[in-house]
Coordinates of C-alpha atoms in Angstrom, one line a residue:
M25 CA 6.6 24.3 -0.6
N26 CA 6.6 24.2 3.1
N27 CA 3.3 23.0 4.6
H28 CA 2.4 24.2 8.1
G29 CA -0.6 24.0 10.4
M30 CA -1.3 20.3 10.1
D31 CA -2.5 20.0 13.7
D32 CA -6.3 20.1 13.9
K33 CA -6.1 22.9 16.5
K34 CA -5.8 25.3 13.6
H35 CA -8.4 25.7 10.9
R36 CA -7.6 25.4 7.2
N37 CA -5.9 28.4 5.8
A38 CA -3.4 29.4 3.1
G39 CA -0.7 27.6 5.0
A40 CA -2.5 24.3 5.4
P41 CA -1.2 21.3 3.5
P42 CA -2.9 19.9 0.4
L43 CA -5.4 17.2 1.5
G44 CA -5.3 13.7 0.2
S45 CA -7.7 12.6 -2.5
I46 CA -9.8 9.4 -3.3
E47 CA -8.3 7.7 -6.4
P48 CA -6.9 10.8 -8.1
H49 CA -4.8 8.7 -10.4
A50 CA -7.4 6.1 -11.4
P51 CA -7.1 6.9 -15.1
L52 CA -3.4 5.9 -15.0
L53 CA -3.9 2.6 -13.4
N54 CA -5.5 -0.8 -14.3
R55 CA -8.3 -1.5 -11.9
P56 CA -10.1 -4.9 -11.9
T57 CA -13.9 -5.3 -11.9
D58 CA -15.7 -5.0 -8.6
D59 CA -16.4 -8.7 -8.3
Q60 CA -12.7 -9.6 -8.6
L61 CA -11.5 -11.8 -5.6
L62 CA -8.3 -10.8 -3.9
Y63 CA -6.1 -13.2 -1.9
K64 CA -3.8 -12.1 0.9
V65 CA -1.6 -14.8 2.5
M66 CA -0.6 -14.0 6.1
R67 CA 1.0 -15.5 9.1
I68 CA -1.7 -16.5 11.6
E69 CA -0.2 -14.3 14.2
D70 CA -0.3 -11.3 11.9
L71 CA -3.9 -11.9 11.1
L72 CA -4.9 -12.1 14.7
R73 CA -3.0 -8.9 15.5
S74 CA -4.7 -7.1 12.6
I75 CA -8.2 -8.3 13.7
S76 CA -7.5 -7.3 17.4
G77 CA -6.1 -3.9 16.3
A78 CA -8.7 -3.4 13.6
Y79 CA -6.3 -2.4 10.9
L80 CA -4.7 -3.3 7.5
H81 CA -1.0 -3.1 7.5
F82 CA 0.7 -0.8 4.9
N83 CA 4.4 -0.9 4.2
R84 CA 6.4 2.0 2.9
V85 CA 7.4 0.9 -0.6
D86 CA 11.1 1.6 -0.1
S87 CA 11.3 -0.7 3.0
Y88 CA 10.8 -4.1 1.4
K89 CA 14.2 -5.5 2.2
D90 CA 14.2 -7.9 5.2
F91 CA 12.6 -11.1 3.9
H92 CA 13.1 -13.7 1.2
G93 CA 11.9 -12.5 -2.1
A94 CA 11.5 -8.8 -1.1
D95 CA 11.6 -6.3 -3.9
A96 CA 14.3 -3.8 -2.8
R97 CA 13.5 -1.8 -6.0
D98 CA 9.8 -1.4 -5.2
G99 CA 8.5 2.0 -6.2
Q100 CA 11.9 3.0 -7.6
Q101 CA 12.2 5.0 -10.8
L102 CA 13.2 2.8 -13.8
P103 CA 16.9 2.6 -14.8
K104 CA 16.1 3.8 -18.3
D105 CA 14.3 6.9 -16.8
H106 CA 17.0 7.8 -14.3
D107 CA 19.4 9.9 -16.4
G108 CA 16.6 11.9 -17.9
N109 CA 15.0 12.5 -14.5
V110 CA 18.3 13.7 -13.0
S111 CA 18.8 16.2 -15.8
T112 CA 15.3 17.7 -15.3
T113 CA 15.1 20.3 -12.6
F114 CA 12.4 22.7 -11.3
A115 CA 12.6 26.3 -12.5
K116 CA 12.2 27.7 -9.0
A117 CA 14.5 25.1 -7.4
P118 CA 17.2 24.2 -9.9
E119 CA 19.0 22.1 -7.3
F120 CA 16.0 19.8 -7.0
S121 CA 15.7 17.4 -9.9
A122 CA 12.8 15.2 -11.0
A123 CA 14.9 12.2 -9.7
D124 CA 14.9 13.8 -6.3
Y125 CA 11.2 14.3 -6.5
Y126 CA 10.6 10.6 -7.4
D127 CA 12.8 9.5 -4.6
Q128 CA 11.0 11.7 -2.1
S129 CA 7.6 10.5 -3.4
R130 CA 8.8 6.9 -3.0
N131 CA 9.6 7.3 0.7
R132 CA 6.2 8.9 1.3
T133 CA 4.2 6.1 -0.4
Y134 CA 2.8 3.0 1.3
A135 CA 1.3 -0.2 -0.1
C136 CA -1.0 -3.0 1.0
C137 CA -0.6 -6.0 -1.4
F138 CA -3.0 -8.7 -2.5
S139 CA -3.0 -11.2 -5.4
A140 CA -5.6 -11.5 -8.1
E141 CA -5.0 -15.3 -8.2
N142 CA -5.1 -18.0 -5.5
S143 CA -1.9 -19.5 -6.7
D144 CA 0.8 -22.0 -5.4
F145 CA 3.2 -19.0 -5.8
I146 CA 1.6 -16.9 -3.1
W147 CA 1.1 -19.8 -0.7
H148 CA 4.8 -20.7 -1.1
N149 CA 6.3 -17.3 -0.9
Y150 CA 4.2 -15.3 1.6
G151 CA 3.2 -15.7 5.2
N152 CA 6.3 -17.6 6.1
G153 CA 8.1 -17.7 9.5
G154 CA 5.1 -17.9 11.9
E155 CA 4.9 -20.5 14.6
K156 CA 1.3 -21.4 13.9
G157 CA 1.3 -21.4 10.1
K158 CA -0.5 -19.3 7.6
V159 CA -3.9 -18.4 6.3
C160 CA -5.3 -16.7 3.2
V161 CA -7.9 -14.0 3.6
V162 CA -10.2 -13.7 0.5
F163 CA -11.6 -10.2 -0.2
E164 CA -14.1 -8.9 -2.8
F165 CA -12.4 -6.0 -4.5
G166 CA -15.3 -3.7 -5.0
K167 CA -16.4 -3.9 -1.3
L168 CA -12.9 -3.5 -0.1
R169 CA -12.4 -0.4 -2.2
S170 CA -15.6 1.1 -1.0
T171 CA -14.8 0.5 2.6
L172 CA -11.3 1.9 2.4
N173 CA -12.4 5.0 0.4
K174 CA -15.1 5.8 3.0
T175 CA -12.6 5.3 5.9
L176 CA -10.0 7.7 4.3
Q177 CA -12.7 10.2 3.3
A178 CA -14.0 10.4 6.9
G179 CA -10.7 9.9 8.8
K180 CA -7.8 11.9 10.0
L181 CA -4.1 11.1 10.1
V182 CA -2.7 10.3 13.5
Y183 CA 0.9 11.2 13.9
G184 CA 2.1 10.2 17.4
D185 CA -0.6 11.7 19.7
V186 CA -1.5 14.5 17.2
R187 CA -4.4 14.3 14.8
C188 CA -3.5 15.9 11.5
H189 CA -5.2 16.7 8.2
Q190 CA -5.4 13.7 5.9
I191 CA -2.5 14.2 3.4
F192 CA -2.6 10.7 1.8
S193 CA -4.2 9.9 -1.5
I194 CA -5.5 6.4 -2.1
N195 CA -5.3 4.5 -5.3
Y196 CA -5.9 0.9 -6.6
G197 CA -4.3 -0.9 -9.5
L198 CA -2.9 -4.2 -10.8
I199 CA 0.8 -4.2 -11.0
E200 CA 2.3 -3.7 -14.5
Y201 CA 5.1 -6.2 -15.0
V202 CA 7.8 -4.9 -17.2
E203 CA 11.3 -5.7 -18.4
W204 CA 13.0 -3.8 -15.6
E205 CA 16.3 -2.9 -17.3
S206 CA 15.0 -2.0 -20.7
F207 CA 11.5 -0.5 -20.1
Q208 CA 11.2 3.3 -20.3
A209 CA 8.3 5.3 -19.0
N210 CA 9.5 8.9 -19.5
T211 CA 9.8 8.9 -23.3
E212 CA 7.8 12.0 -24.2
Y213 CA 6.8 13.3 -20.8
L214 CA 8.0 12.7 -17.3
A215 CA 6.1 9.9 -15.6
N216 CA 3.6 10.6 -12.8
P217 CA 5.3 9.2 -9.6
I218 CA 2.3 6.9 -9.0
K219 CA 3.3 4.9 -12.1
Y220 CA 6.6 3.8 -10.4
T221 CA 4.5 2.4 -7.5
Y222 CA 2.8 0.1 -10.0
Y223 CA 5.8 -1.2 -12.0
K224 CA 7.6 -4.4 -11.1
D225 CA 10.2 -6.6 -12.8
K226 CA 8.3 -9.2 -14.9
E227 CA 11.0 -11.9 -14.6
S228 CA 11.3 -11.7 -10.8
F229 CA 7.7 -11.0 -9.7
G230 CA 5.3 -11.7 -12.6
E231 CA 3.8 -14.7 -10.8
E232 CA 2.5 -12.5 -8.0
Q233 CA -0.3 -11.1 -10.1
E234 CA -0.5 -8.3 -7.5
L235 CA -3.3 -5.9 -6.9
R236 CA -2.0 -3.0 -4.9
V237 CA -3.7 -0.4 -2.7
S238 CA -1.4 2.6 -2.3
L239 CA -1.4 5.6 0.1
S240 CA 0.8 8.4 -1.1
A241 CA 1.7 11.9 0.1
P242 CA 3.1 14.7 -2.2
G243 CA 6.8 14.4 -2.9
I244 CA 7.6 18.1 -2.7
G245 CA 8.3 20.1 0.4
Q246 CA 8.0 19.1 4.1
F247 CA 5.1 18.7 6.4
G248 CA 5.4 20.8 9.5
L249 CA 3.6 20.3 12.8
N250 CA 2.5 23.2 15.0
D251 CA 5.2 22.4 17.6
G252 CA 7.8 23.3 15.0
S253 CA 8.9 19.7 14.2
T254 CA 8.8 18.1 10.8
M255 CA 6.6 15.1 10.1
G256 CA 8.5 11.9 9.3
F257 CA 7.2 8.9 7.4
P258 CA 7.6 5.6 9.4
T259 CA 8.3 2.4 7.5
S260 CA 4.7 1.1 8.1
L261 CA 1.2 2.5 8.7
P262 CA -1.9 0.9 10.2
F263 CA -5.1 1.7 8.3
D264 CA -8.4 1.5 10.1
F265 CA -10.2 -1.7 9.0
D266 CA -12.7 -3.6 11.1
F267 CA -12.4 -7.3 10.1
R268 CA -15.6 -8.3 12.0
V269 CA -17.7 -5.8 10.0
A270 CA -15.9 -6.9 6.8
I271 CA -16.8 -10.5 7.4
A272 CA -20.4 -9.6 8.2
D273 CA -20.9 -7.5 5.1
G274 CA -19.1 -9.8 2.6
T275 CA -16.0 -7.7 2.1
I276 CA -14.1 -10.7 3.4
R277 CA -15.5 -13.8 1.7
E278 CA -13.6 -16.5 3.6
I279 CA -10.5 -17.3 5.5
L280 CA -8.5 -20.3 4.1
C281 CA -6.1 -22.2 6.3
A282 CA -3.0 -23.9 5.0
P283 CA -3.1 -27.7 5.5
D284 CA 0.0 -27.7 7.7
S285 CA -1.1 -24.8 9.9
D286 CA -2.5 -25.1 13.4
S287 CA -6.2 -25.1 12.5
E288 CA -7.4 -25.7 16.0
F289 CA -5.5 -22.7 17.3
I290 CA -6.8 -20.3 14.6
L291 CA -10.4 -21.5 15.1
S292 CA -10.1 -21.0 18.8
E293 CA -8.6 -17.6 18.6
L294 CA -11.1 -16.4 15.9
Q295 CA -14.0 -17.6 18.1
K296 CA -12.6 -15.6 21.0
L297 CA -12.6 -12.6 18.7
G298 CA -16.2 -13.3 17.8
I299 CA -15.4 -14.7 14.3
E300 CA -16.4 -18.0 12.8
K301 CA -13.8 -19.1 10.2
S302 CA -14.9 -20.5 6.9
S303 CA -12.5 -22.7 4.9
S304 CA -12.2 -25.0 1.9

């Protein structure tokens, strides 16, 4: 499958890529209730950058490598699944295995991560390395989900200076923590690639209690632009998100500041941005 004509200058036709969907894999994932609170610990500098730029930061799931506690296997197919995936190929492309498909899906999948618990674990392990300390932004899941879905539904993908058709699908789910070396997902049927995005090793990461928002593009074929180049997938993506509106409508419930953080600095900077911080 080779997808062409992504530039908006051309109308949809038989050569256009498949468009992304809103929660196409919801039945496969464990979604919390709408009133579930989510906690995201961030460096103060990163929060201010996100507010100023009006975005949520998504990382490509195969790029978690450069910080303490990073999961280098994030989104990876399970060890017990690997041999079976390698031996399964596509009828029209026998050189392309299911394992190749999962690997390619992985490097086209992005995640923004939250915790379902305001725990010592997340305060200790995340948001480290900033000069001004860290904060925890508290979201209400149902309102966050509604906001992101509306944004994706109405938006377009910007690649460089080119606006393209929206190829990413968005999904939400609580991470399923498994025994990484012994758990097998492809027993009777091959696993949907989204499942690998929502598996993590229980022993190493179970305390995270992660709720993940994922953006994923199809794992087969390439995405071509009208200038003849092939679209790449950078290690991170900014997703449009207006923090000011989110605070006003209750999507963001509060911003908590760590005791050893520079509270005067964050208060001052938030006020400059037209935001009054609440804390407890």
